[in-house]
Short mmCIF file of C-alpha atoms in Angstrom, two decimals:
data_model
loop_
_atom_site.label_atom_id
_atom_site.label_comp_id
_atom_site.label_asym_id
_atom_site.label_seq_id
_atom_site.Cartn_x
_atom_site.Cartn_y
_atom_site.Cartn_z
CA UNK R 845 205.46 -37.95 135.28
CA UNK R 846 202.58 -39.34 133.25
CA UNK R 847 201.58 -41.85 135.91
CA UNK R 848 200.19 -39.34 138.47
CA UNK R 849 198.26 -37.56 135.68
CA UNK R 850 196.62 -40.75 134.40
CA UNK R 851 195.94 -42.01 137.90
CA UNK R 852 194.41 -38.67 138.90
CA UNK R 853 192.11 -38.78 135.86
CA UNK R 854 191.09 -42.37 136.61
CA UNK R 855 190.43 -41.72 140.31
CA UNK R 856 188.58 -38.44 139.70
CA UNK R 857 186.44 -39.96 136.91
CA UNK R 858 185.32 -42.96 138.96
CA UNK R 859 184.76 -40.80 142.06
CA UNK R 860 182.64 -38.40 139.99
CA UNK R 861 180.47 -41.22 138.66
CA UNK R 862 179.67 -42.31 142.23
CA UNK R 863 179.21 -38.70 143.39
CA UNK R 864 176.77 -38.22 140.52
CA UNK R 865 174.73 -41.30 141.42
CA UNK R 866 174.61 -40.54 145.16
CA UNK R 867 174.25 -36.77 144.67
CA UNK R 868 171.26 -37.03 142.33
CA UNK R 869 169.67 -39.75 144.46
CA UNK R 870 169.95 -37.85 147.75
CA UNK R 871 169.04 -34.47 146.21
CA UNK R 872 165.84 -35.97 144.78
CA UNK R 873 164.86 -38.01 147.84
CA UNK R 874 165.61 -35.24 150.34
CA UNK R 875 164.14 -32.35 148.39
CA UNK R 876 161.28 -33.75 146.36
CA UNK R 877 159.93 -36.27 148.87
CA UNK R 878 158.94 -35.99 152.51
CA UNK R 879 161.69 -37.77 154.36
CA UNK R 880 162.14 -37.97 158.11
CA UNK R 881 165.38 -36.56 159.50
CA UNK R 882 166.03 -34.56 156.34
CA UNK R 883 168.21 -32.02 158.16
CA UNK R 884 170.38 -34.73 159.69
CA UNK R 885 170.96 -36.39 156.32
CA UNK R 886 171.73 -33.04 154.70
CA UNK R 887 174.20 -32.15 157.44
CA UNK R 888 176.01 -35.47 157.05
CA UNK R 889 176.19 -35.05 153.26
CA UNK R 890 177.48 -31.49 153.49
CA UNK R 891 179.98 -32.01 156.33
CA UNK R 892 183.00 -32.83 154.15
CA UNK R 893 182.85 -29.22 152.84
CA UNK R 894 183.41 -27.83 156.32
CA UNK R 895 185.69 -30.51 157.78
CA UNK R 896 189.41 -30.19 157.02
CA UNK R 897 190.32 -32.95 154.51
CA UNK R 898 192.77 -34.41 157.02
CA UNK R 899 189.88 -35.05 159.43
CA UNK R 900 187.81 -36.63 156.64
CA UNK R 901 190.85 -38.75 155.77
CA UNK R 902 191.39 -39.77 159.38
CA UNK R 903 187.73 -40.76 159.80
CA UNK R 904 187.91 -42.79 156.59
CA UNK R 905 191.07 -44.44 157.86
CA UNK R 906 189.24 -45.46 161.04
CA UNK R 907 186.29 -46.86 159.11
CA UNK R 908 188.13 -48.40 156.16
CA UNK R 909 191.38 -49.46 157.85
CA UNK R 910 192.23 -53.12 158.55
CA UNK R 911 190.68 -52.81 161.99
CA UNK R 912 187.87 -50.49 160.90
CA UNK R 913 184.21 -51.52 160.86
CA UNK R 914 183.94 -51.71 157.07
CA UNK R 915 187.62 -52.30 156.28
CA UNK R 916 187.75 -55.43 158.44
CA UNK R 917 184.62 -56.89 156.82
CA UNK R 918 185.92 -56.16 153.31
CA UNK R 919 189.24 -57.83 154.09
CA UNK R 920 187.76 -60.86 155.87
CA UNK R 921 184.96 -61.69 153.47
CA UNK R 922 186.16 -60.36 150.11
CA UNK R 923 189.90 -60.06 150.56
CA UNK R 924 189.73 -56.39 149.56
CA UNK R 925 192.10 -53.93 151.13
CA UNK R 926 191.00 -50.34 150.69
CA UNK R 927 193.61 -48.36 152.58
CA UNK R 928 196.77 -47.51 150.59
CA UNK R 929 195.19 -48.54 147.29
CA UNK R 930 193.69 -46.49 144.45
CA UNK R 931 190.24 -47.67 145.59
CA UNK R 932 190.84 -45.81 148.86
CA UNK R 933 191.74 -42.71 146.86
CA UNK R 934 188.48 -43.04 144.90
CA UNK R 935 186.45 -43.28 148.13
CA UNK R 936 188.26 -40.25 149.61
CA UNK R 937 187.71 -38.21 146.43
CA UNK R 938 184.06 -39.28 146.25
CA UNK R 939 183.38 -38.28 149.87
CA UNK R 940 184.93 -34.81 149.51
CA UNK R 941 183.30 -34.12 146.13
CA UNK R 942 179.81 -35.39 147.05
CA UNK R 943 178.73 -32.17 148.86
CA UNK R 944 179.44 -30.10 145.74
CA UNK R 945 177.42 -32.46 143.60
CA UNK R 946 174.60 -32.59 146.14
CA UNK R 947 174.40 -28.80 146.56
CA UNK R 948 174.38 -28.14 142.80
CA UNK R 949 171.77 -30.78 142.04
CA UNK R 950 169.65 -29.66 144.99
CA UNK R 951 169.71 -26.06 143.71
CA UNK R 952 168.85 -27.27 140.20
CA UNK R 953 165.85 -29.26 141.50
CA UNK R 954 164.68 -26.34 143.66
CA UNK R 955 164.18 -23.98 140.71
CA UNK R 956 161.91 -26.40 138.85
CA UNK R 957 158.31 -25.31 139.31
CA UNK R 958 156.32 -28.30 140.70
CA UNK R 959 153.57 -27.42 138.21
CA UNK R 960 155.56 -29.24 135.47
CA UNK R 961 155.66 -32.41 137.55
CA UNK R 962 151.93 -32.15 138.25
CA UNK R 963 151.20 -31.54 134.58
CA UNK R 964 153.17 -34.68 133.69
CA UNK R 965 151.23 -36.68 136.30
CA UNK R 966 147.87 -35.51 134.93
CA UNK R 967 149.09 -36.71 131.52
CA UNK R 968 149.53 -40.23 132.90
CA UNK R 969 153.21 -40.29 133.89
CA UNK R 970 154.55 -42.53 136.64
CA UNK R 971 156.90 -40.94 139.21
CA UNK R 972 159.92 -42.50 137.49
CA UNK R 973 158.82 -41.09 134.13
CA UNK R 974 158.21 -37.65 135.64
CA UNK R 975 161.80 -37.75 136.94
CA UNK R 976 163.29 -39.13 133.73
CA UNK R 977 161.47 -36.91 131.23
CA UNK R 978 160.86 -33.67 133.15
CA UNK R 979 162.84 -33.22 136.36
CA UNK R 980 166.19 -34.58 135.18
CA UNK R 981 166.30 -32.76 131.80
CA UNK R 982 165.24 -29.46 133.39
CA UNK R 983 167.87 -29.85 136.10
CA UNK R 984 170.54 -30.98 133.62
CA UNK R 985 172.51 -27.69 133.44
CA UNK R 986 172.77 -27.68 137.25
CA UNK R 987 173.68 -31.36 137.28
CA UNK R 988 176.45 -30.78 134.73
CA UNK R 989 177.75 -27.94 136.85
CA UNK R 990 177.80 -30.36 139.80
CA UNK R 991 179.63 -32.99 137.73
CA UNK R 992 182.32 -30.53 136.64
CA UNK R 993 182.86 -29.06 140.09
CA UNK R 994 182.91 -32.51 141.70
CA UNK R 995 185.43 -33.71 139.13
CA UNK R 996 187.57 -30.62 139.75
CA UNK R 997 187.35 -31.16 143.52
CA UNK R 998 188.17 -34.87 143.14
CA UNK R 999 191.18 -34.29 140.90
CA UNK R 1000 192.53 -31.64 143.28
CA UNK R 1001 191.97 -33.70 146.44
CA UNK R 1002 195.08 -33.89 148.61
CA UNK R 1003 194.60 -34.25 152.40
CA UNK R 1004 192.10 -37.09 152.61
CA UNK R 1005 193.74 -38.95 149.70
CA UNK R 1006 197.16 -38.77 151.33
CA UNK R 1007 195.80 -40.15 154.60
CA UNK R 1008 193.75 -42.96 153.09
CA UNK R 1009 195.79 -43.91 150.02
CA UNK R 1010 199.28 -42.59 150.81
CA UNK R 1011 201.74 -41.63 148.08
CA UNK R 1012 202.89 -44.76 146.29
CA UNK R 1013 204.25 -43.98 142.83
CA UNK R 1014 202.25 -45.75 140.13
CA UNK R 1015 199.70 -47.01 142.64
CA UNK R 1016 198.22 -44.14 144.60
CA UNK R 1017 200.29 -41.06 143.72
CA UNK R 1018 197.99 -38.39 142.25
CA UNK R 1019 198.93 -34.97 140.80
CA UNK R 1020 198.48 -33.03 144.09
CA UNK R 1021 200.50 -35.51 146.17
CA UNK R 1022 203.15 -35.71 143.42
CA UNK R 1023 203.46 -31.88 143.43
CA UNK R 1024 203.78 -31.80 147.21
CA UNK R 1025 206.50 -34.43 147.35
CA UNK R 1026 208.30 -33.02 144.29
CA UNK R 1027 208.56 -29.63 146.00
CA UNK R 1028 209.62 -31.24 149.26
CA UNK R 1029 212.41 -33.19 147.58
CA UNK R 1030 213.56 -30.20 145.48
CA UNK R 1031 212.32 -31.49 142.09
CA UNK R 1032 211.12 -28.05 140.97
CA UNK R 1033 210.86 -28.97 137.26
CA UNK R 1034 208.47 -31.84 137.95
CA UNK R 1035 206.39 -29.64 140.27
CA UNK R 1036 206.25 -26.82 137.71
CA UNK R 1037 205.12 -29.13 134.92
CA UNK R 1038 202.38 -30.71 137.04
CA UNK R 1039 201.23 -27.30 138.30
CA UNK R 1040 201.06 -26.07 134.67
CA UNK R 1041 199.03 -29.13 133.61
CA UNK R 1042 196.61 -28.75 136.52
CA UNK R 1043 196.15 -25.00 135.99
CA UNK R 1044 195.44 -25.31 132.27
CA UNK R 1045 193.13 -28.26 132.85
CA UNK R 1046 191.15 -26.42 135.55
CA UNK R 1047 190.83 -23.29 133.38
CA UNK R 1048 189.57 -25.25 130.35
CA UNK R 1049 187.08 -27.11 132.54
CA UNK R 1050 185.57 -24.02 134.15
CA UNK R 1051 185.62 -21.99 130.90
CA UNK R 1052 183.90 -24.84 129.04
CA UNK R 1053 181.26 -25.18 131.75
CA UNK R 1054 180.46 -21.47 131.81
CA UNK R 1055 180.19 -21.28 128.01
CA UNK R 1056 177.95 -24.34 127.83
CA UNK R 1057 175.74 -23.25 130.75
CA UNK R 1058 175.02 -19.91 129.08
CA UNK R 1059 173.88 -21.68 125.91
CA UNK R 1060 171.61 -24.22 127.54
CA UNK R 1061 169.09 -22.97 130.03
CA UNK R 1062 165.41 -23.87 129.67
CA UNK R 1063 164.22 -22.15 132.81
CA UNK R 1064 166.25 -18.99 132.88
CA UNK R 1065 167.49 -16.61 130.22
CA UNK R 1066 167.25 -17.33 126.54
CA UNK R 1067 170.29 -18.12 124.46
CA UNK J 178 128.04 -38.21 132.31
CA UNK J 179 127.58 -36.88 135.82
CA UNK J 180 130.37 -35.25 137.82
CA UNK J 181 129.96 -35.08 141.61
CA UNK J 182 132.35 -33.51 144.04
CA UNK J 183 132.03 -33.11 147.75
CA UNK J 184 135.16 -31.50 149.14
CA UNK J 185 136.08 -30.27 152.58
CA UNK J 186 139.59 -28.97 153.07
CA UNK J 187 141.06 -26.66 155.67
CA UNK J 188 143.22 -23.87 154.29
CA UNK J 189 145.19 -21.23 156.22
CA UNK J 190 142.43 -18.60 156.45
CA UNK J 191 139.23 -20.56 155.77
CA UNK J 192 137.92 -23.98 154.86
CA UNK J 193 136.77 -25.08 151.45
CA UNK J 194 133.40 -26.76 151.86
CA UNK J 195 131.59 -27.55 148.64
CA UNK J 196 129.17 -30.20 147.47
CA UNK J 197 128.04 -30.04 143.86
CA UNK J 198 127.07 -32.19 140.92
CA UNK J 199 126.61 -31.36 137.27
CA UNK J 200 125.96 -33.16 134.01
CA UNK J 201 127.46 -32.71 130.55
CA UNK J 202 128.47 -29.13 129.81
CA UNK J 203 130.64 -26.49 131.40
CA UNK J 204 130.49 -25.64 135.06
CA UNK J 205 132.02 -22.27 135.82
CA UNK J 206 133.29 -21.61 139.32
CA UNK J 207 133.42 -17.86 139.66
CA UNK J 208 135.10 -16.08 142.54
CA UNK J 209 137.74 -13.59 143.59
CA UNK J 210 141.40 -14.58 143.84
CA UNK J 211 142.00 -16.64 146.96
CA UNK J 212 138.41 -17.93 147.17
CA UNK J 213 139.60 -21.54 147.02
CA UNK J 214 138.89 -22.18 143.32
CA UNK J 215 142.25 -23.73 142.44
CA UNK J 216 142.14 -25.86 145.61
CA UNK J 217 138.92 -27.43 144.30
CA UNK J 218 140.52 -28.23 140.93
CA UNK J 219 143.64 -29.58 142.66
CA UNK J 220 141.50 -31.86 144.81
CA UNK J 221 139.55 -33.13 141.81
CA UNK J 222 142.69 -33.87 139.83
CA UNK J 223 144.50 -35.43 142.81
CA UNK J 224 147.26 -32.84 143.24
CA UNK J 225 145.76 -31.98 146.65
CA UNK J 226 143.89 -34.31 148.97
CA UNK J 227 140.61 -33.26 150.61
CA UNK J 228 140.42 -33.65 154.38
CA UNK J 229 137.06 -35.22 153.73
CA UNK J 230 135.16 -35.79 150.53
CA UNK J 231 134.04 -37.83 147.58
CA UNK J 232 134.76 -37.20 143.93
CA UNK J 233 132.95 -39.16 141.26
CA UNK J 234 133.47 -38.84 137.51
CA UNK J 235 130.78 -40.76 135.66
CA UNK J 236 130.88 -44.26 137.09
CA UNK J 237 134.32 -43.90 138.58
CA UNK J 238 134.88 -42.93 142.20
CA UNK J 239 138.30 -41.30 142.08
CA UNK J 240 138.33 -40.19 145.71
CA UNK J 241 136.34 -41.12 148.77
CA UNK J 242 137.10 -41.06 152.47
CA UNK J 243 133.58 -40.57 153.80
CA UNK J 244 132.12 -43.16 156.13
CA UNK J 245 129.03 -44.43 154.43
CA UNK J 246 126.07 -45.72 156.35
CA UNK J 247 123.26 -47.85 155.03
CA UNK J 248 120.41 -49.76 156.68
CA UNK J 249 122.34 -52.89 157.49
CA UNK J 250 125.92 -51.99 158.09
CA UNK J 251 128.45 -49.26 158.30
CA UNK J 252 131.41 -49.50 156.00
CA UNK J 253 134.38 -47.39 155.26
CA UNK J 254 135.36 -47.35 151.66
CA UNK J 255 138.50 -45.40 151.04
CA UNK J 256 139.48 -44.61 147.49
CA UNK J 257 142.28 -42.38 146.28
CA UNK J 258 143.05 -42.99 142.60
CA UNK J 259 146.54 -41.67 141.70
CA UNK J 260 146.64 -38.50 139.57
CA UNK J 261 147.96 -40.34 136.53
CA UNK J 262 145.02 -42.75 136.50
CA UNK J 263 142.20 -40.20 136.87
CA UNK J 264 142.13 -39.32 133.15
CA UNK J 265 141.51 -35.64 133.77
CA UNK J 266 142.77 -32.99 131.36
CA UNK J 267 144.12 -30.00 133.25
CA UNK J 268 144.90 -26.63 131.71
CA UNK J 269 147.07 -24.90 134.30
CA UNK J 270 146.95 -21.16 134.83
CA UNK J 271 150.41 -20.60 133.33
CA UNK J 272 149.87 -23.51 130.90
CA UNK J 273 152.79 -25.55 132.34
CA UNK J 274 154.11 -26.52 128.90
CA UNK J 275 157.29 -28.54 129.38
CA UNK J 276 160.11 -26.13 128.49
CA UNK J 277 162.48 -28.92 127.46
CA UNK J 278 160.09 -30.39 124.89
CA UNK J 279 158.88 -29.05 121.56
CA UNK J 280 155.21 -28.29 120.94
CA UNK J 281 154.83 -31.62 119.17
CA UNK J 282 156.53 -33.51 122.02
CA UNK J 283 154.35 -31.70 124.56
CA UNK J 284 151.22 -32.85 122.75
CA UNK J 285 152.48 -36.40 122.30
CA UNK J 286 153.54 -36.64 125.96
CA UNK J 287 150.20 -37.85 127.29
CA UNK J 288 149.57 -40.12 124.33
CA UNK J 289 152.88 -41.92 124.80
CA UNK J 290 151.90 -42.67 128.41
CA UNK J 291 148.84 -44.60 127.32
CA UNK J 292 149.21 -48.38 127.45
CA UNK J 293 147.57 -48.62 124.01
CA UNK J 294 150.53 -46.72 122.53
CA UNK J 295 152.71 -49.83 122.91
CA UNK J 296 150.45 -51.70 120.48
CA UNK J 297 151.42 -50.98 116.87
CA UNK J 298 147.89 -50.73 115.43
CA UNK J 299 146.66 -48.53 118.27
CA UNK J 300 149.80 -46.43 118.07
CA UNK J 301 149.04 -45.41 114.51
CA UNK J 302 145.50 -44.41 115.45
CA UNK J 303 146.77 -42.37 118.39
CA UNK J 304 149.36 -40.61 116.25
CA UNK J 305 146.71 -39.85 113.63
CA UNK J 306 144.42 -38.49 116.33
CA UNK J 307 147.20 -36.24 117.67
CA UNK J 308 147.77 -34.96 114.12
CA UNK J 309 144.04 -34.26 113.85
CA UNK J 310 144.11 -32.32 117.14
CA UNK J 311 147.17 -30.36 116.01
CA UNK J 312 145.38 -29.46 112.76
CA UNK J 313 142.13 -28.57 114.56
CA UNK J 314 143.91 -26.28 116.98
CA UNK J 315 145.84 -24.63 114.15
CA UNK J 316 149.25 -25.24 115.67
CA UNK J 317 150.86 -27.34 112.93
CA UNK J 318 153.35 -24.59 112.14
CA UNK J 319 154.51 -24.58 115.79
CA UNK J 320 155.27 -28.29 116.03
CA UNK J 321 159.04 -27.97 116.12
CA UNK J 322 159.15 -24.86 118.27
CA UNK J 323 159.85 -24.76 122.00
CA UNK J 324 157.36 -23.11 124.40
CA UNK J 325 159.75 -20.19 124.98
CA UNK J 326 159.52 -19.32 121.27
CA UNK J 327 155.73 -19.02 120.98
CA UNK J 328 153.24 -16.33 122.06
CA UNK J 329 150.81 -16.43 125.00
CA UNK J 330 147.80 -17.22 122.79
CA UNK J 331 149.71 -20.01 121.04
CA UNK J 332 150.80 -21.44 124.37
CA UNK J 333 147.18 -21.50 125.47
CA UNK J 334 146.14 -23.36 122.34
CA UNK J 335 148.97 -25.89 122.70
CA UNK J 336 148.18 -26.47 126.38
CA UNK J 337 144.49 -27.01 125.58
CA UNK J 338 145.39 -29.39 122.75
CA UNK J 339 147.71 -31.30 125.12
CA UNK J 340 144.90 -31.65 127.67
CA UNK J 341 142.29 -32.71 125.10
CA UNK J 342 144.39 -35.14 123.07
CA UNK J 343 144.31 -37.72 125.88
CA UNK J 344 140.48 -37.87 125.53
CA UNK J 345 139.85 -36.97 129.18
CA UNK J 346 136.66 -37.79 131.04
CA UNK J 347 136.75 -34.31 132.56
CA UNK J 348 138.53 -31.11 131.57
CA UNK J 349 139.69 -28.60 134.18
CA UNK J 350 140.57 -25.07 133.13
CA UNK J 351 142.27 -22.84 135.68
CA UNK J 352 141.84 -19.17 134.69
CA UNK J 353 142.62 -20.02 131.05
CA UNK J 354 142.30 -16.44 129.80
CA UNK J 355 143.90 -14.46 132.61
CA UNK J 356 147.40 -14.37 131.12
CA UNK J 357 146.24 -13.08 127.71
CA UNK J 358 146.08 -9.50 126.47
CA UNK J 359 142.70 -8.01 125.45
CA UNK J 360 143.06 -8.58 121.68
CA UNK J 361 144.26 -12.17 122.04
CA UNK J 362 141.45 -12.86 124.51
CA UNK J 363 138.80 -11.95 121.90
CA UNK J 364 140.27 -14.45 119.43
CA UNK J 365 140.71 -17.16 122.04
CA UNK J 366 137.14 -16.71 123.33
CA UNK J 367 135.81 -17.51 119.84
CA UNK J 368 138.12 -20.49 119.46
CA UNK J 369 137.24 -21.76 122.88
CA UNK J 370 133.51 -21.70 122.09
CA UNK J 371 134.25 -23.68 118.93
CA UNK J 372 136.31 -26.31 120.81
CA UNK J 373 133.65 -26.54 123.51
CA UNK J 374 131.00 -27.41 120.95
CA UNK J 375 133.27 -29.71 118.98
CA UNK J 376 134.68 -31.93 121.73
CA UNK J 377 131.80 -31.80 124.25
CA UNK J 378 133.95 -32.81 127.21
CA UNK J 379 132.46 -32.12 130.66
CA UNK J 380 134.43 -29.09 131.83
CA UNK J 381 135.02 -27.14 135.01
CA UNK J 382 136.32 -23.65 134.29
CA UNK J 383 137.38 -21.31 137.05
CA UNK J 384 137.58 -17.59 136.58
CA UNK J 385 137.42 -14.33 138.50
CA UNK J 386 135.89 -12.62 135.45
CA UNK J 387 132.09 -12.52 135.56
CA UNK J 388 131.74 -11.87 131.79
CA UNK J 389 133.64 -15.07 131.09
CA UNK J 390 131.36 -16.95 133.50
CA UNK J 391 128.31 -15.84 131.55
CA UNK J 392 129.97 -16.50 128.22
CA UNK J 393 130.99 -20.12 128.87
CA UNK J 394 128.99 -21.44 131.80
CA UNK J 395 126.11 -23.84 131.31
CA UNK J 396 126.07 -23.86 135.06
CA UNK J 397 127.64 -21.15 137.25
CA UNK J 398 128.48 -21.18 140.93
CA UNK J 399 129.92 -18.27 142.88
CA UNK J 400 132.53 -19.05 145.46
CA UNK J 401 133.59 -16.98 148.47
CA UNK J 402 135.93 -18.19 151.20
CA UNK J 403 135.59 -21.74 149.94
CA UNK J 404 131.78 -21.84 150.02
CA UNK J 405 129.05 -21.41 147.41
CA UNK J 406 127.19 -18.14 147.88
#
């Protein structure tokens, strides 16, 4: 029973790291810089929220499968098979959690008054330093909120993960797929335990985030 | 040091069209809200770009996109120095103190960006100078506080200290007294006169208050719909 829990944590953690990197990058580029085709990029990034996970999973299967555009290249040149491995589960979790990260970071960037960035520039800061010392720290509460929600989304991912990674015990079986198959095969005790673990974990995560966010807010209300 | 600015920029309702030069001292640009005063400061500092113009601070051309003609040839010399390299101190209307940094960190922010700061001997001098500025502005007791924990008058002092500590070639003050209550204003006026005499940095101050224009301006221009009247 421990294997799906550990695997879920591993997959969700790695997926969240990539969501964080891509989410912050795209939120900054698309919202703080003038970029052509901004609406198209935003729509692509946000689509996994609207699409049913099974469709996202199917699309990933087409792209990452042995005959897929990327999957074939990975297999031919690097000998890496993505489908039905934990790497596939990470990619699926990252894709479905990225919109949450992007939206949270975008909202966090939007509330920062550009006057702070201009003040930093007049004081001799490069664009990278403005981002590192002003934009990122001021957006940090929103970014953390994005990290937590993305992690929660990644750990709860079911549809896309099942299609891309399957349900191989010890290799790709995560908590949600383990619960589904435990219920289907009548193993109620296993399902109950995993449901309990997931519920407690989710509650602690959201409670912790809310408590922390209230304490740390430079731009909004005081402590 | 001479400051020249020739700025033409189209705004929504009118165009800013100004050509002025002044020497050492304080130039006050007086005008109602929406007369284009902040646009001029933004163009000088590099936050906004003039449609056409030339901005010269001392010997440095920081912006130019005017076709220049002389007897022999016509040449097009385009200059647009990035904001961070213009060495202009800017006191924003709402002070723009970084909320995530303490007063001390706010003041040190510009100093740490200077290339000299990397050198150990220069670094000590710069730190000593920042300490001197902090003392002069009477904000030593605020060093560890965050901007949200200090008053409007204190914020103004910190923001002015932050702009001056980088030893700017030009100081821009955007309605520096407008956010202060009447009693604080009286104190800050006195302090401001003292700092003006002490540091002698060429300054452009914009205000909609005529009394302030008379009080601080060595040179005063009145602006309406982007033009001198």
